[in-house]
Coordinates of C-alpha atoms and ligand atoms in Angstrom, one line a residue:
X1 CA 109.7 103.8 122.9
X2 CA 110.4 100.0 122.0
X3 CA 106.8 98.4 120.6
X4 CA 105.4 95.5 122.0
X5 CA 104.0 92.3 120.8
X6 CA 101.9 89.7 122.5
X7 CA 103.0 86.4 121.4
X8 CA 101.2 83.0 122.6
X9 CA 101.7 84.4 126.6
X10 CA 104.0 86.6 126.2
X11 CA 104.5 90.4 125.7
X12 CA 107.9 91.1 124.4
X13 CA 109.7 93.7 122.2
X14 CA 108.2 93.7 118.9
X15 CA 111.4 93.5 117.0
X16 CA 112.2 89.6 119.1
X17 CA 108.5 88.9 118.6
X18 CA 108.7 84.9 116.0
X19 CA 106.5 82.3 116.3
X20 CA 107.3 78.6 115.2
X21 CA 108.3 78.2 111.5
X22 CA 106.0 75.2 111.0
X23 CA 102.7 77.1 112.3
X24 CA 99.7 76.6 110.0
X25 CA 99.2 80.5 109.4
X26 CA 102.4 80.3 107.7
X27 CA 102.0 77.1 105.6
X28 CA 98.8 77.5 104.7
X29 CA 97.1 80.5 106.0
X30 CA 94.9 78.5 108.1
X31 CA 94.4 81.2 110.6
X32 CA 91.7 84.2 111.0
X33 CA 92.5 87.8 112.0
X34 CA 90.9 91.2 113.1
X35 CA 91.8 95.0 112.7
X36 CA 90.3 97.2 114.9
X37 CA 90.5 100.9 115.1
X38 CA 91.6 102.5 118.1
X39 CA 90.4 106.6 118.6
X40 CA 90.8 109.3 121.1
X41 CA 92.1 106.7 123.4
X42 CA 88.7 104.3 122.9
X43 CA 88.7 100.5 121.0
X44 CA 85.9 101.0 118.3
X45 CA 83.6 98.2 118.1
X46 CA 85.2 95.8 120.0
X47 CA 82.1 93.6 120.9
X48 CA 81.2 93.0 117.2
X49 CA 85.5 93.0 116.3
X50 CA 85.4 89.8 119.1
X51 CA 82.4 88.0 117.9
X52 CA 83.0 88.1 114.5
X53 CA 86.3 86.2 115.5
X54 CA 84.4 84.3 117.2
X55 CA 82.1 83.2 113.9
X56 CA 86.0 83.3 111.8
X57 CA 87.1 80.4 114.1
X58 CA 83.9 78.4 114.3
X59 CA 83.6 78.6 110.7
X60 CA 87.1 77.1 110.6
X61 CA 86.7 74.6 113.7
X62 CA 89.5 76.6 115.5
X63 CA 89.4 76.9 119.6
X64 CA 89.7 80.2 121.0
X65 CA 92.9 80.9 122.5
X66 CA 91.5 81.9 125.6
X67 CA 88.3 83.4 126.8
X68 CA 86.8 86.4 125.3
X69 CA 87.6 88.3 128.7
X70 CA 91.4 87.1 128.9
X71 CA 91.2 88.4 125.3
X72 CA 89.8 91.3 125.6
X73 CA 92.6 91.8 128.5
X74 CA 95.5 91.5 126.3
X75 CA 94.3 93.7 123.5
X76 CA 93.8 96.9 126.0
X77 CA 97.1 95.3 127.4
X78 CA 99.1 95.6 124.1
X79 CA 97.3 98.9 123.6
X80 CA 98.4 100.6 126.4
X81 CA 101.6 99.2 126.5
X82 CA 102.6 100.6 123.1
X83 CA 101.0 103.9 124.3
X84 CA 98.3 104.0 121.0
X85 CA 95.6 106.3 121.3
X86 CA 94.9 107.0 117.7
X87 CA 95.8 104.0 115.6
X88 CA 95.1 100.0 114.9
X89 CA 95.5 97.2 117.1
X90 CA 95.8 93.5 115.0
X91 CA 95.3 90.2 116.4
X92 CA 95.6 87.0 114.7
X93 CA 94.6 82.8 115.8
X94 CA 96.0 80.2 113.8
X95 CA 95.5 76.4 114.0
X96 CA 98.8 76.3 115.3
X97 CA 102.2 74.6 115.2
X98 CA 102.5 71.5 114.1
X99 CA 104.4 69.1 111.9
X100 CA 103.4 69.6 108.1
X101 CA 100.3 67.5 106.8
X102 CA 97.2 69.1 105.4
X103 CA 94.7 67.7 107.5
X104 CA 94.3 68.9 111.2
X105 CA 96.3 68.0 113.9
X106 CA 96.1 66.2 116.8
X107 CA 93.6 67.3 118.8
X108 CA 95.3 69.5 121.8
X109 CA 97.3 71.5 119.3
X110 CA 97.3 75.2 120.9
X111 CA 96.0 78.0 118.6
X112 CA 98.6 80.5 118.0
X113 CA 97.7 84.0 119.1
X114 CA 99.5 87.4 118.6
X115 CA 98.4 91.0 119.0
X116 CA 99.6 94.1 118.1
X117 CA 99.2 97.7 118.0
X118 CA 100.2 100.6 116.0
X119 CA 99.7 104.6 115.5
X120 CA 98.3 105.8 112.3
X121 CA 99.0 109.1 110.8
X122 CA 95.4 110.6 111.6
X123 CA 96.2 113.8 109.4
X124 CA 97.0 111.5 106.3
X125 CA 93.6 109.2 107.0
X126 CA 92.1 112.8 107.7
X127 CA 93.0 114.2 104.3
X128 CA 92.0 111.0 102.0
X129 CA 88.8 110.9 104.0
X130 CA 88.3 114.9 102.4
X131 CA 89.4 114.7 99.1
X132 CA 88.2 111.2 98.4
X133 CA 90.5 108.5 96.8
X134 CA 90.9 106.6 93.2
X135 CA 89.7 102.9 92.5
X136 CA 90.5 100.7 89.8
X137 CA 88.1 97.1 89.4
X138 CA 89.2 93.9 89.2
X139 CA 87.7 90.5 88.2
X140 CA 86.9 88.4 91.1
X141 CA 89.4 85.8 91.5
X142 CA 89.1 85.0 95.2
X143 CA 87.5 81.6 97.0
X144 CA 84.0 81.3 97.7
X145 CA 84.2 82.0 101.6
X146 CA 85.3 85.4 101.9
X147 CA 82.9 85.8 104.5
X148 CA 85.7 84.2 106.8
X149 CA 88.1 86.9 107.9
X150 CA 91.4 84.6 106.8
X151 CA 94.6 85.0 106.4
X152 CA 94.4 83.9 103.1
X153 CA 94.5 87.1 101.3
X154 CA 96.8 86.5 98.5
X155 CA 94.8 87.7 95.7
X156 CA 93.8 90.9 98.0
X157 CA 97.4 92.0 98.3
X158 CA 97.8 91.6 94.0
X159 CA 94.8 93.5 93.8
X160 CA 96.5 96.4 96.1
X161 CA 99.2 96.3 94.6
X162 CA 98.1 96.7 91.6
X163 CA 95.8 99.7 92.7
X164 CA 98.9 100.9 94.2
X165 CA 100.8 101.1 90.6
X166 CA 98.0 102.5 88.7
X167 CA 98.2 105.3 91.4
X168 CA 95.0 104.6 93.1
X169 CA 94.1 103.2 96.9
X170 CA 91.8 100.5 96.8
X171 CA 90.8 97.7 94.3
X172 CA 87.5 96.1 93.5
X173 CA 86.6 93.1 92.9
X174 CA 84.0 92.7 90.6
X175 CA 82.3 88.9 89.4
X176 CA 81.6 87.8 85.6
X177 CA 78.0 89.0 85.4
X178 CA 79.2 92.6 86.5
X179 CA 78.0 92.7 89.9
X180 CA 80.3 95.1 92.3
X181 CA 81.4 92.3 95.1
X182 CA 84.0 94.2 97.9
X183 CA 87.5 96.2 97.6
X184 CA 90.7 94.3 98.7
X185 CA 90.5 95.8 102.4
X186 CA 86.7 97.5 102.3
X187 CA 83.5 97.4 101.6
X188 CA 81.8 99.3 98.6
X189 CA 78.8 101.8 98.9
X190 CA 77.1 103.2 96.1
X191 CA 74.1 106.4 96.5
X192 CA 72.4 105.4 93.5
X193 CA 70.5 107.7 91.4
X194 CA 67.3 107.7 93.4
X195 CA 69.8 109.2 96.2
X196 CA 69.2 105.6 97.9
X197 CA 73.0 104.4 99.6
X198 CA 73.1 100.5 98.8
X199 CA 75.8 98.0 99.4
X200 CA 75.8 94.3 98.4
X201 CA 74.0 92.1 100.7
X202 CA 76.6 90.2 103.0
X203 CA 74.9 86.5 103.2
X204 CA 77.8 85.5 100.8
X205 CA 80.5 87.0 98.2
X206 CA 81.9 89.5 100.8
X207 CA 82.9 90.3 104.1
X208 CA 80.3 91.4 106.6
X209 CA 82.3 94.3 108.0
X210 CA 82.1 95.9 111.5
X211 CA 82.3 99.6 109.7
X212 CA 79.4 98.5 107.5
X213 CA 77.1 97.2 110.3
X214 CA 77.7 100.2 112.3
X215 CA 77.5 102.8 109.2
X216 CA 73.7 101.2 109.4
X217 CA 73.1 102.3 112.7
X218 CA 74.5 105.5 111.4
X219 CA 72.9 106.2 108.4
X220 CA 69.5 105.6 109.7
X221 CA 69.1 108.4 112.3
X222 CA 70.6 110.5 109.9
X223 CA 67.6 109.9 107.4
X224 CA 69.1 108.2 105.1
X225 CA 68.1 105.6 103.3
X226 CA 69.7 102.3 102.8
X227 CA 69.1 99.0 100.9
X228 CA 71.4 95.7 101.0
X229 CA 70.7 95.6 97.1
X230 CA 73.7 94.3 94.4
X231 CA 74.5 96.7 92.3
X232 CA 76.9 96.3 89.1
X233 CA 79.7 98.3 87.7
X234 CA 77.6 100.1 85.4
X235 CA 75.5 101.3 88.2
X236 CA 78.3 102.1 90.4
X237 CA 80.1 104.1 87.9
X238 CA 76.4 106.1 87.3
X239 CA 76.4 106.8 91.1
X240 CA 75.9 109.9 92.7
X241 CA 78.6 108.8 95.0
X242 CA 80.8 105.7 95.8
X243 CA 82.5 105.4 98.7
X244 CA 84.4 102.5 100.3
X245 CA 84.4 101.7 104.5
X246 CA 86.7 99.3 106.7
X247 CA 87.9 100.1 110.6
X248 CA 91.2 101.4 109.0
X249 CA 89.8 104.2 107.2
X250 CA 85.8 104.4 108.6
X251 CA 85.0 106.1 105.3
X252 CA 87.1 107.1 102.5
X253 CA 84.6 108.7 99.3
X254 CA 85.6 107.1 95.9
X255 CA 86.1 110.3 93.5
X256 CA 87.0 108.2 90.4
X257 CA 87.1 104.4 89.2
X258 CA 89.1 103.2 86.5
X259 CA 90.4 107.0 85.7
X260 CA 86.4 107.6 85.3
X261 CA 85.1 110.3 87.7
X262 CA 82.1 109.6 90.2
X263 CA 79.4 112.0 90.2
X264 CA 80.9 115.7 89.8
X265 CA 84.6 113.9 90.6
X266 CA 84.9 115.5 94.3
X267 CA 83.6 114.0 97.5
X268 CA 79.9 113.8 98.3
X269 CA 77.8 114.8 101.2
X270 CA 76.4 111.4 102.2
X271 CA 79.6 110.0 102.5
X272 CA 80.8 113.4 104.3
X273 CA 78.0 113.3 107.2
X274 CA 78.3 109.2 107.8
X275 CA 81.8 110.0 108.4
X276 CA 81.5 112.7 110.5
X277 CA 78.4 110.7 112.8
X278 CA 80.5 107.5 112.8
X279 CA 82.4 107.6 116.3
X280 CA 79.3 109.4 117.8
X281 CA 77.7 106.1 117.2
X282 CA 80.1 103.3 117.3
X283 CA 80.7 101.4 120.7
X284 CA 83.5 102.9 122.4
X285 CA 85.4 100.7 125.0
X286 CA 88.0 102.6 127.0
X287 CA 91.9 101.6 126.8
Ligands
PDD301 N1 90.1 94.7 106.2 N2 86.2 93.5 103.1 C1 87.5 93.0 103.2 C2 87.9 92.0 102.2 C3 88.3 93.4 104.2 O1 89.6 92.9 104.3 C4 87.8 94.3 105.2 C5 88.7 94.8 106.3 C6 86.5 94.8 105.0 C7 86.0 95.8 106.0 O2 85.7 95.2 107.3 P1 85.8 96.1 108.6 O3 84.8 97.2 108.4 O4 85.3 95.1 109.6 O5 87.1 96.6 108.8 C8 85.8 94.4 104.0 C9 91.0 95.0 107.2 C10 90.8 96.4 107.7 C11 92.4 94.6 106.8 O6 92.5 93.6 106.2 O7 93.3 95.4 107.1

C-alpha cells in the first residue's frame, strides 16, 4: 500500500512528496514540529499535541497554516489514508518559501505544512518498554529555548548518535553545575530515594512534553507522588529508578547510565504501573 503525504494542500504519494528548496525549514530550521502517537486506532493527546503547536508558532511569530479544525482534519485524513492504527503521525509548519535573507519575509509568505504518518513495530516498543534501556549523559550544548518544539535539533541528533554508538537509546543532556536537563527525544524522571518521582521543572531548560503532563494526571490517582524538583546526575544515578517519556515510547525505564546500573539494574515498578495506566488516561480522539 503506497504512503501518503500531505504537502501544503495536497495529499500525494509519499515517495513524490518535495517542498520548495529555498523553504526556511531547510535553510535555517525556522519551522516547529509535533509527533504524536497514534494507538488501537485513537490519536493520543491531540488537544494538548495542537496547542502546544500553537504556543511553538507564537513563540516564533509564525501563522497557523490553517485552522485548528482544518488541521485537525488533515491529520485523521493522513492517518487513515495510510491505514495507521498503531504508529506516529508527524506534522511540521515552517516560515515558508522564500528567497534567502535572514530576516523574515514579506508579510503574506504562506507557512509550509506537511503531515505524515507511519506504523511502529509495537512488539519492539513493547519489549524496550519491559526490559528498560541504556543512557549515556552529555554536556548541554543546546540554545536557550528548547522549550520551542523546533526543527533545530542538530545537537539532539549528535547526541543520538552518539548514544547509538556507545550501544545505548537515549542521550542526556546534562548543564555545567550537574543538574539532569532532558534526553535528546524525552523527558527524564528520577524516583528519588524517598520513593518521590521528580522531573525537572519545565518553565525553561527543556521541553514541556505532552507524555509528561499527562504521566501527571497518571501518577496522581495512582498514589504517587510527584515533585517538579531539579535533580543532578549524582542524584539520578543514586535513584531508585530513572526512566525517560516522550509520545514515541510513553515510558521506556532507564536500567543503566553511562555503563552504571540504576537501582538493582532491571526495570522498576513505578515506571511499570505509569506505563501500564498511561492510555487509560490520556485523551483519545478517534481516527
Ligand atoms: N520528541 N524533550 C525533547 C527534546 C523532545 O524532542 C521530546 C519529544 C520530548 C518529549 O515530548 P512529548 O512527550 O511531547 O513527546 C522531550 C519527539 C517525540 C521527537 O522529536 O521525535
Amino acid at each position: 500500500m503506497p504512503r501518503i503525504a500531505y504537502v501544503n494542500g495536497a495529499y500525494v504519494p509519499h515517495a513524490d512528496a518535495a517542498i520548495h528548496i529555498e523553504d526556511r525549514g531547510y535553510q535555517f530550521a525556522d519551522g516547529v514540529y509535533e509527533v504524536c502517537e497514534i494507538r488501537h486506532g485513537f490519536i493520543v493527546d491531540l488537544t494538548r499535541h495542537l496547542d502546544r503547536l500553537g504556543r511553538s508558532l507564537s513563540e516564533l511569530r509564525i501563522d497557523w497554516p490553517m485552522s485548528r479544525a482544518a488541521l485537525t482534519h488533515v491529520i485523521r485524513e493522513v492517518v487513515r489514508r495510510n491505514r495507521v492504527r498503531n504508529g506516529l503521525f508527524y506534522m511540521q509548519v515552517t516560515r515558508g518559501a522564500a528567497r534567502r535573507d535572514h530576516v523574515f519575509p514579506a508579510k503574506g509568505t504562506v507557512p509550509t505544512i506537511v503531515v505524515t504518518a507511519k506504523r511502529t513495530d509495537t512488539a519492539v516498543i513493547a519489549k524496550k518498554g519491559a526490559e528498560g534501556i541504556a543512557a549515556i549523559t552529555v554536556p548541554e550544548n543546546r540554545w536557550d529555548r528548547v522549550d520551542i518544539k523546533s526543527v533545530g535539533l542538530l545537537p539532539n541528533v549528535l547526541a543520538r548518535q552518539k548514544a547509538k554508538e556507545e550501544g545505548a537509546h537515549e542521550a542526556i543532556f546534562v548543564d555545567p553545575d550537574g543538574t539532569v536537563k532532558e534526553g535528546a527525544a524525552t523527558n527524564v524522571w528520577i524516583v528519588d530515594r524517598d520513593g518521590v518521582l521528580r522531573t525537572r521543572p519545565a518553565d525553561h531548560g527543556i521541553l514541556r512534553g505532552i507524555t509528561r503532563t499527562t504521566l501527571m494526571d497518571v501518577a496522581g490517582p495512582l498514589g504517587i507522588k510527584i515533585e517538579e524538583r531539579a535533580f543532578s546526575i549524582d542524584e539520578m544515578l543514586a535513584a531508585r529508578e530513572v526512566f525517560i517519556t516522550a509520545a514515541t515510547s510513553i515510558c521506556f525505564p532507564v536500567v543503566s547510565i553511562d555503563g552504571k546500573p540504576i537501582g538493582n539494574g532491571h526495570p522498576g515498578s513505578i515506571a511499570q504501573n505509569i506505563r501500564e495506566a498511561f492510555f487509560d488516561v490520556a485523551e483519545k480522539t478517534l481516527i
